[in-house]
Amino acid sequence: MKLLIFIYLLSSSLFAFESDCKALVRNHKRKLIVKTVKIKDLVSKTHFHGRYFKVLKRNSEDAIAFNSPDSFRACTVYYHSTLAKDYFKNNFELKRLQRPRAIKLRIEMNLGFEESVHMMHENNGLFYNNAVTIPPSTNSRIIDKPWFYEIWFAPKKPVKIDSSIYRASELVTSGPFMSSLLLGVGQSQATTIGIDLIRGTEFGAGFYTKTLALSIGVTAIVPSLLKWLSKPFKQTLYLDSAMIPEVIYHEYSHYALSEFLSIDKHAPVVEGVANYFAAIIGKTDSILDSTRGHSKGLVEISAKDTKNYKYSMEDKKYAQLDFSFKFLYAIKKTFGQEVGTSIIFNAIKLLSNRTGRELKSDLIPALKEAITKNHNSITNHFKFNSLLQEFGF
């Protein structure tokens, strides 16, 4: 068996090719530019078909040719997927990367995924402005041909959506978020009353009742008013996912870490981890920064400031918000990239034994355990506890 594996690896390396093609990359100023790059590990001299990746268009099973009108897009996803693969392979021991198997990268893929049939019929609706990592087939499939992991890059399509003000006010007025805000107002008012009592300067029950009512009223009414006023206004949104390096790194991160974080669980922890490694691979502190012409209407996910934790942030509807990314990136800044990333990766491994994927009840204990097991010191525990306070945990 070992001899067969050796022969396979030897033959694969002997018959691997390289080729030049044009891709969209970032320059030293983080701007997207067109550049001639070298792609490697090819098993074809004429198509984007390699040992680790095979680039296809939509539901075709034939690799895209170098001289195809889609070669620019195909080169971009192949090149950046290779960068992501090299990062994970060079830095971590991952089962997914031990044995080469080509992942299918589908560009301009506007069909939906369904675990029983792989690709849904277009009558079920077409999809745009997105990228998704597809899990391999299971016993639930009803078609003959099984499939392995795939990454689908949907086409770009400008669409009109509610304004950012409306969406923000809608988020604030949602049940979990509004409950957190009102609870905060109540706690703040109780603190004020307590301080006044200690100082002997209380103003009477009527005053505090009116103040509390006013505070609650403003907290509840203003977001609803903004929501109503901003409803008529629309903004244009689109995402050319196959042309943005960090989006490609994000999706490959889902695949690379899927033995620990299942890709079918859409949660802030899962998305935050993928964004973190996308930023590390891309040597940046933000996602969707400087993507003019390739994305519009999407909020940049940045690590440049902090936010306070609220339980509503655990809701999977808000999985793509930036809180989890900010927190993980702050670990990198606090401990340094090498130690910080080691802590995060070892915590992810521990999460594979947990049923939940919540920030506070799952990720925080896993991070503490990772520090204890691999970087145990009073200083490191102090740093981490200070970080927890900074983010309001």
Coordinates of C-alpha atoms in Angstrom, one line a residue:
M1 CA 0.0 0.0 0.0
K2 CA 2.8 2.4 0.9
L3 CA 4.5 1.6 -2.4
L4 CA 1.3 2.5 -4.3
I5 CA 1.0 5.8 -2.5
F6 CA 4.7 6.6 -3.2
I7 CA 4.2 5.8 -6.9
Y8 CA 1.1 7.9 -7.0
L9 CA 2.9 10.9 -5.4
L10 CA 5.9 10.5 -7.6
S11 CA 3.9 10.3 -10.8
S12 CA 1.8 13.3 -9.7
S13 CA 4.9 15.4 -9.1
L14 CA 6.6 14.3 -12.4
F15 CA 3.5 15.2 -14.4
A16 CA 2.6 18.4 -12.7
F17 CA 2.7 21.5 -14.9
E18 CA 2.9 25.3 -14.4
S19 CA 1.4 28.0 -16.5
D20 CA 1.1 31.8 -16.7
C21 CA -2.2 33.5 -16.7
K22 CA -3.8 36.9 -15.8
A23 CA -5.5 37.2 -12.4
L24 CA -6.9 39.9 -10.1
V25 CA -4.5 40.4 -7.2
R26 CA -3.8 43.1 -4.6
N27 CA -0.8 45.3 -4.9
H28 CA 1.3 46.8 -2.0
K29 CA -1.4 49.4 -1.5
R30 CA -4.1 46.8 -1.2
K31 CA -5.7 47.8 -4.5
L32 CA -7.0 45.2 -6.9
I33 CA -5.0 45.1 -10.1
V34 CA -4.6 42.7 -13.1
K35 CA -1.3 40.8 -13.0
T36 CA 0.3 37.9 -14.8
V37 CA 0.7 35.1 -12.2
K38 CA 2.1 31.6 -12.3
I39 CA -0.3 28.7 -11.4
K40 CA 1.1 25.4 -10.4
D41 CA 0.2 21.7 -9.7
L42 CA -1.6 21.4 -13.1
V43 CA -2.3 18.0 -14.6
S44 CA -3.3 19.6 -17.9
K45 CA -1.3 21.9 -20.2
T46 CA -4.5 23.4 -21.7
H47 CA -7.1 23.6 -19.0
F48 CA -7.5 24.8 -15.4
H49 CA -7.3 21.3 -14.0
G50 CA -4.8 20.5 -11.3
R51 CA -4.0 18.1 -8.5
Y52 CA -5.9 20.3 -5.9
F53 CA -8.3 22.3 -8.0
K54 CA -10.4 22.0 -11.1
V55 CA -12.2 25.1 -12.3
L56 CA -15.5 24.7 -14.0
K57 CA -18.3 26.9 -15.3
R58 CA -21.7 26.5 -13.7
N59 CA -22.8 22.9 -13.8
S60 CA -20.3 21.7 -16.4
E61 CA -17.9 18.9 -15.6
D62 CA -15.3 20.0 -18.1
A63 CA -12.4 22.2 -16.9
I64 CA -12.2 25.7 -18.3
A65 CA -9.6 26.1 -21.1
F66 CA -6.8 28.6 -20.9
N67 CA -8.0 30.3 -24.1
S68 CA -11.6 30.5 -22.8
P69 CA -13.4 33.9 -22.4
D70 CA -13.7 32.8 -18.7
S71 CA -9.9 32.3 -18.3
F72 CA -9.4 35.5 -16.3
R73 CA -12.0 34.6 -13.7
A74 CA -10.8 31.0 -13.7
C75 CA -7.1 32.0 -13.2
T76 CA -8.1 34.3 -10.3
V77 CA -9.9 31.6 -8.3
Y78 CA -7.3 28.9 -9.1
Y79 CA -4.4 31.2 -8.1
H80 CA -5.9 32.5 -4.8
S81 CA -7.2 29.0 -3.8
T82 CA -3.7 27.7 -4.2
L83 CA -2.4 30.5 -1.9
A84 CA -4.9 29.5 0.7
K85 CA -4.1 25.8 0.3
D86 CA -0.4 26.5 0.7
Y87 CA -1.0 28.5 3.8
F88 CA -2.9 25.7 5.6
K89 CA -0.7 23.0 4.3
N90 CA 2.5 24.7 5.5
N91 CA 1.2 25.7 8.9
F92 CA -1.1 23.0 10.2
E93 CA -1.6 19.3 10.1
L94 CA -5.0 18.8 8.5
K95 CA -6.5 15.5 7.3
R96 CA -8.3 17.3 4.4
L97 CA -4.9 18.2 2.9
Q98 CA -3.0 14.9 3.5
R99 CA -4.1 13.2 0.3
P100 CA -4.5 15.4 -2.8
R101 CA -8.0 15.4 -4.3
A102 CA -9.2 18.1 -6.6
I103 CA -11.8 20.4 -5.3
K104 CA -14.2 21.7 -8.0
L105 CA -14.3 25.5 -8.1
R106 CA -17.5 26.5 -10.0
I107 CA -17.6 30.0 -11.3
E108 CA -20.7 31.8 -12.5
M109 CA -22.7 29.1 -10.5
N110 CA -26.2 30.4 -10.1
L111 CA -27.9 27.1 -9.2
G112 CA -28.8 26.4 -5.6
F113 CA -27.5 23.5 -3.5
E114 CA -29.6 20.6 -2.2
E115 CA -28.0 17.7 -0.3
S116 CA -30.2 15.1 -2.1
V117 CA -29.6 16.1 -5.7
H118 CA -26.5 18.3 -5.5
M119 CA -27.7 21.0 -7.8
M120 CA -31.2 22.3 -7.8
H121 CA -33.1 22.9 -11.1
E122 CA -33.1 26.5 -12.2
N123 CA -36.9 26.5 -11.8
N124 CA -36.3 26.6 -8.1
G125 CA -34.7 30.0 -8.5
L126 CA -31.3 31.4 -9.5
F127 CA -28.7 32.7 -7.1
Y128 CA -26.3 35.7 -7.4
N129 CA -23.8 37.7 -5.3
N130 CA -22.6 34.9 -3.1
A131 CA -20.0 32.2 -2.6
V132 CA -20.6 29.0 -0.8
T133 CA -18.6 25.8 0.2
I134 CA -20.5 22.7 -0.6
P135 CA -20.2 19.6 1.6
P136 CA -19.6 16.2 0.0
S137 CA -22.5 13.8 -0.7
T138 CA -24.0 11.6 2.0
N139 CA -26.4 8.7 2.1
S140 CA -29.3 11.2 1.6
R141 CA -28.4 11.7 -2.1
I142 CA -30.9 10.3 -4.6
I143 CA -28.8 10.7 -7.7
D144 CA -26.3 8.1 -8.9
K145 CA -23.1 10.2 -9.0
P146 CA -21.6 11.2 -5.6
W147 CA -19.6 14.5 -5.2
F148 CA -16.7 15.8 -3.1
Y149 CA -16.3 19.2 -1.6
E150 CA -16.9 22.1 -4.0
I151 CA -16.8 25.8 -3.8
W152 CA -19.4 27.7 -5.8
F153 CA -18.9 31.4 -6.9
A154 CA -22.2 32.9 -7.9
P155 CA -22.3 35.5 -10.7
K156 CA -22.5 39.2 -10.0
K157 CA -25.9 40.9 -10.4
P158 CA -26.9 44.4 -9.3
V159 CA -30.0 44.2 -7.2
K160 CA -32.0 46.9 -5.3
I161 CA -32.3 46.3 -1.6
D162 CA -33.4 48.2 1.5
S163 CA -31.0 51.0 2.6
S164 CA -28.3 50.4 5.2
I165 CA -30.2 52.6 7.6
Y166 CA -33.4 50.6 7.2
R167 CA -31.5 47.3 7.6
A168 CA -29.6 48.6 10.7
S169 CA -32.9 49.8 12.3
E170 CA -34.5 46.5 11.4
L171 CA -31.7 44.7 13.2
V172 CA -32.0 47.0 16.2
T173 CA -35.8 46.5 16.4
S174 CA -35.6 42.7 16.2
G175 CA -36.6 40.9 19.4
P176 CA -33.2 39.7 20.7
F177 CA -31.4 43.0 19.9
M178 CA -34.1 45.2 21.4
S179 CA -34.4 43.1 24.5
S180 CA -30.6 43.5 25.0
L181 CA -30.9 47.3 24.5
L182 CA -33.8 47.6 26.9
L183 CA -32.1 45.5 29.5
G184 CA -29.1 47.8 29.2
V185 CA -31.2 50.9 29.7
G186 CA -32.8 49.3 32.8
Q187 CA -29.5 48.3 34.3
S188 CA -28.1 51.8 33.7
Q189 CA -31.1 53.4 35.4
A190 CA -30.8 51.0 38.3
T191 CA -27.2 52.0 38.7
T192 CA -28.1 55.7 38.7
I193 CA -30.7 55.2 41.4
G194 CA -28.2 53.2 43.5
I195 CA -25.6 55.9 43.2
D196 CA -28.1 58.6 44.1
L197 CA -29.3 56.6 47.2
I198 CA -25.7 56.2 48.4
R199 CA -25.1 59.9 48.0
G200 CA -28.4 60.8 49.6
T201 CA -29.5 62.8 46.6
E202 CA -32.5 60.7 45.4
F203 CA -35.2 62.6 43.6
G204 CA -38.2 60.5 44.4
A205 CA -40.0 57.5 42.8
G206 CA -41.9 59.7 40.4
F207 CA -38.8 61.3 38.9
Y208 CA -37.1 58.0 38.3
T209 CA -40.3 56.4 36.8
K210 CA -40.6 59.3 34.3
T211 CA -36.8 59.1 33.5
L212 CA -37.0 55.3 33.0
A213 CA -40.1 55.7 30.8
L214 CA -38.4 58.4 28.7
S215 CA -35.3 56.3 28.3
I216 CA -37.2 53.2 27.3
G217 CA -39.4 55.2 25.0
V218 CA -36.5 56.8 23.1
T219 CA -34.7 53.4 22.9
A220 CA -37.8 51.7 21.4
I221 CA -39.3 54.5 19.3
V222 CA -36.3 56.1 17.6
P223 CA -35.1 52.9 15.7
S224 CA -38.7 52.2 14.7
L225 CA -39.1 55.7 13.4
L226 CA -35.9 55.5 11.4
K227 CA -37.0 52.2 10.0
W228 CA -40.3 53.7 8.9
L229 CA -38.7 56.8 7.4
S230 CA -35.9 54.9 5.5
K231 CA -38.2 52.2 4.1
P232 CA -38.8 54.0 0.7
F233 CA -35.1 54.4 0.0
K234 CA -33.2 51.6 -1.8
Q235 CA -29.5 51.0 -2.5
T236 CA -27.7 48.8 -5.1
L237 CA -25.9 45.7 -4.0
Y238 CA -23.7 43.2 -5.8
L239 CA -20.8 40.9 -5.1
D240 CA -18.4 39.5 -7.7
S241 CA -17.2 36.8 -5.3
A242 CA -14.8 35.0 -7.7
M243 CA -12.8 38.3 -8.1
I244 CA -12.2 39.2 -4.5
P245 CA -9.1 37.4 -3.0
E246 CA -10.4 37.4 0.7
V247 CA -13.7 35.9 -0.3
I248 CA -11.8 33.0 -2.0
Y249 CA -9.6 32.6 1.1
H250 CA -12.7 32.6 3.3
E251 CA -14.4 29.8 1.4
Y252 CA -11.2 27.7 1.2
S253 CA -10.8 28.2 5.0
H254 CA -14.3 26.6 5.4
Y255 CA -13.0 23.5 3.5
A256 CA -9.6 23.3 5.2
L257 CA -11.2 23.5 8.7
S258 CA -14.3 21.4 8.0
E259 CA -13.1 18.5 10.1
F260 CA -13.5 20.7 13.1
L261 CA -16.1 23.3 12.1
S262 CA -18.9 21.8 10.0
I263 CA -19.6 24.0 7.0
D264 CA -23.4 23.3 7.2
K265 CA -23.6 25.2 10.5
H266 CA -24.0 28.9 9.7
A267 CA -22.9 30.5 13.0
P268 CA -20.8 33.6 14.1
V269 CA -18.0 31.3 15.3
V270 CA -17.8 29.5 11.9
E271 CA -17.9 32.7 9.8
G272 CA -15.6 34.6 12.1
V273 CA -13.0 31.9 12.0
A274 CA -13.1 31.8 8.2
N275 CA -12.9 35.6 8.0
Y276 CA -9.9 35.5 10.4
F277 CA -7.9 33.1 8.3
A278 CA -8.9 35.0 5.1
A279 CA -7.4 38.1 6.6
I280 CA -4.2 36.3 7.7
I281 CA -3.7 34.8 4.2
G282 CA -4.5 38.1 2.6
K283 CA -2.2 40.0 5.1
T284 CA -5.0 42.5 5.9
D285 CA -7.2 43.5 8.8
S286 CA -10.4 43.8 6.8
I287 CA -12.7 41.9 4.5
L288 CA -14.2 43.6 1.4
D289 CA -11.9 46.6 1.6
S290 CA -11.1 48.4 -1.6
T291 CA -13.2 46.2 -3.9
R292 CA -14.7 49.0 -6.0
G293 CA -16.3 47.6 -9.2
H294 CA -16.5 44.1 -7.7
S295 CA -18.7 44.7 -4.7
K296 CA -21.2 47.4 -3.7
G297 CA -23.6 47.9 -0.8
L298 CA -21.8 45.4 1.5
V299 CA -20.4 46.5 4.8
E300 CA -16.6 46.1 5.2
I301 CA -15.7 43.7 8.0
S302 CA -13.0 45.5 9.8
A303 CA -10.8 44.7 12.9
K304 CA -9.9 48.4 13.5
D305 CA -12.2 48.9 16.5
T306 CA -13.9 46.8 19.2
K307 CA -17.6 46.1 20.1
N308 CA -19.3 44.9 23.2
Y309 CA -20.7 41.4 23.3
K310 CA -24.5 41.0 23.3
Y311 CA -26.3 37.7 23.4
S312 CA -28.1 38.7 20.2
M313 CA -24.8 38.3 18.4
E314 CA -25.1 34.5 18.8
D315 CA -28.1 34.5 16.4
K316 CA -27.2 32.7 13.1
K317 CA -29.0 35.5 11.3
Y318 CA -26.1 37.8 12.2
A319 CA -23.3 35.3 11.5
Q320 CA -21.7 37.5 9.0
L321 CA -21.5 40.5 11.3
D322 CA -18.0 41.6 12.3
F323 CA -18.0 41.0 16.0
S324 CA -16.4 37.5 16.0
F325 CA -13.8 38.6 13.4
K326 CA -12.9 41.7 15.6
F327 CA -12.5 39.5 18.7
L328 CA -10.4 36.8 16.9
Y329 CA -8.2 39.5 15.3
A330 CA -7.7 41.2 18.7
I331 CA -6.3 37.9 19.9
K332 CA -3.7 38.1 17.1
K333 CA -2.9 41.7 18.1
T334 CA -2.6 40.8 21.8
F335 CA -0.5 37.7 21.5
G336 CA 1.2 38.2 18.2
Q337 CA 0.3 36.4 14.9
E338 CA 2.1 33.2 15.6
V339 CA 0.9 32.6 19.2
G340 CA -2.5 34.2 18.6
T341 CA -3.2 32.0 15.5
S342 CA -1.9 28.9 17.4
I343 CA -4.4 29.7 20.2
I344 CA -7.3 30.1 17.8
F345 CA -6.4 27.0 15.8
N346 CA -6.1 24.8 18.9
A347 CA -9.4 26.2 20.2
I348 CA -11.0 25.2 16.9
K349 CA -9.8 21.7 17.3
L350 CA -11.3 21.6 20.8
L351 CA -14.6 22.9 19.4
S352 CA -15.0 19.7 17.3
N353 CA -15.9 17.9 20.6
R354 CA -18.6 20.4 21.4
T355 CA -22.1 20.3 20.1
G356 CA -22.7 24.1 20.2
R357 CA -21.0 26.9 18.2
E358 CA -21.8 29.8 20.5
L359 CA -19.2 32.5 21.2
K360 CA -19.6 32.8 24.9
S361 CA -20.4 29.2 26.0
D362 CA -18.3 27.3 23.5
L363 CA -15.5 29.5 21.9
I364 CA -14.4 31.3 25.1
P365 CA -13.9 28.1 27.1
A366 CA -12.1 26.5 24.2
L367 CA -9.7 29.5 23.9
K368 CA -9.0 29.4 27.6
E369 CA -8.3 25.6 27.4
A370 CA -6.0 26.2 24.3
I371 CA -4.0 28.8 26.3
T372 CA -3.7 26.4 29.3
K373 CA -2.6 23.5 27.2
N374 CA -0.2 25.2 24.8
H375 CA 0.7 28.7 26.1
N376 CA 0.1 28.4 29.8
S377 CA 1.4 31.4 31.8
I378 CA 0.0 34.0 34.2
T379 CA 0.8 36.7 31.7
N380 CA -1.1 35.0 28.9
H381 CA -4.1 34.4 31.1
F382 CA -4.1 38.0 32.3
K383 CA -3.9 39.2 28.6
F384 CA -6.9 37.0 27.7
N385 CA -9.0 38.0 30.6
S386 CA -8.3 41.7 29.8
L387 CA -9.4 41.0 26.3
L388 CA -12.6 39.5 27.5
Q389 CA -13.4 42.6 29.5
E390 CA -12.5 44.8 26.6
F391 CA -15.2 43.0 24.4
G392 CA -17.8 42.9 27.2
F393 CA -17.8 39.1 27.8

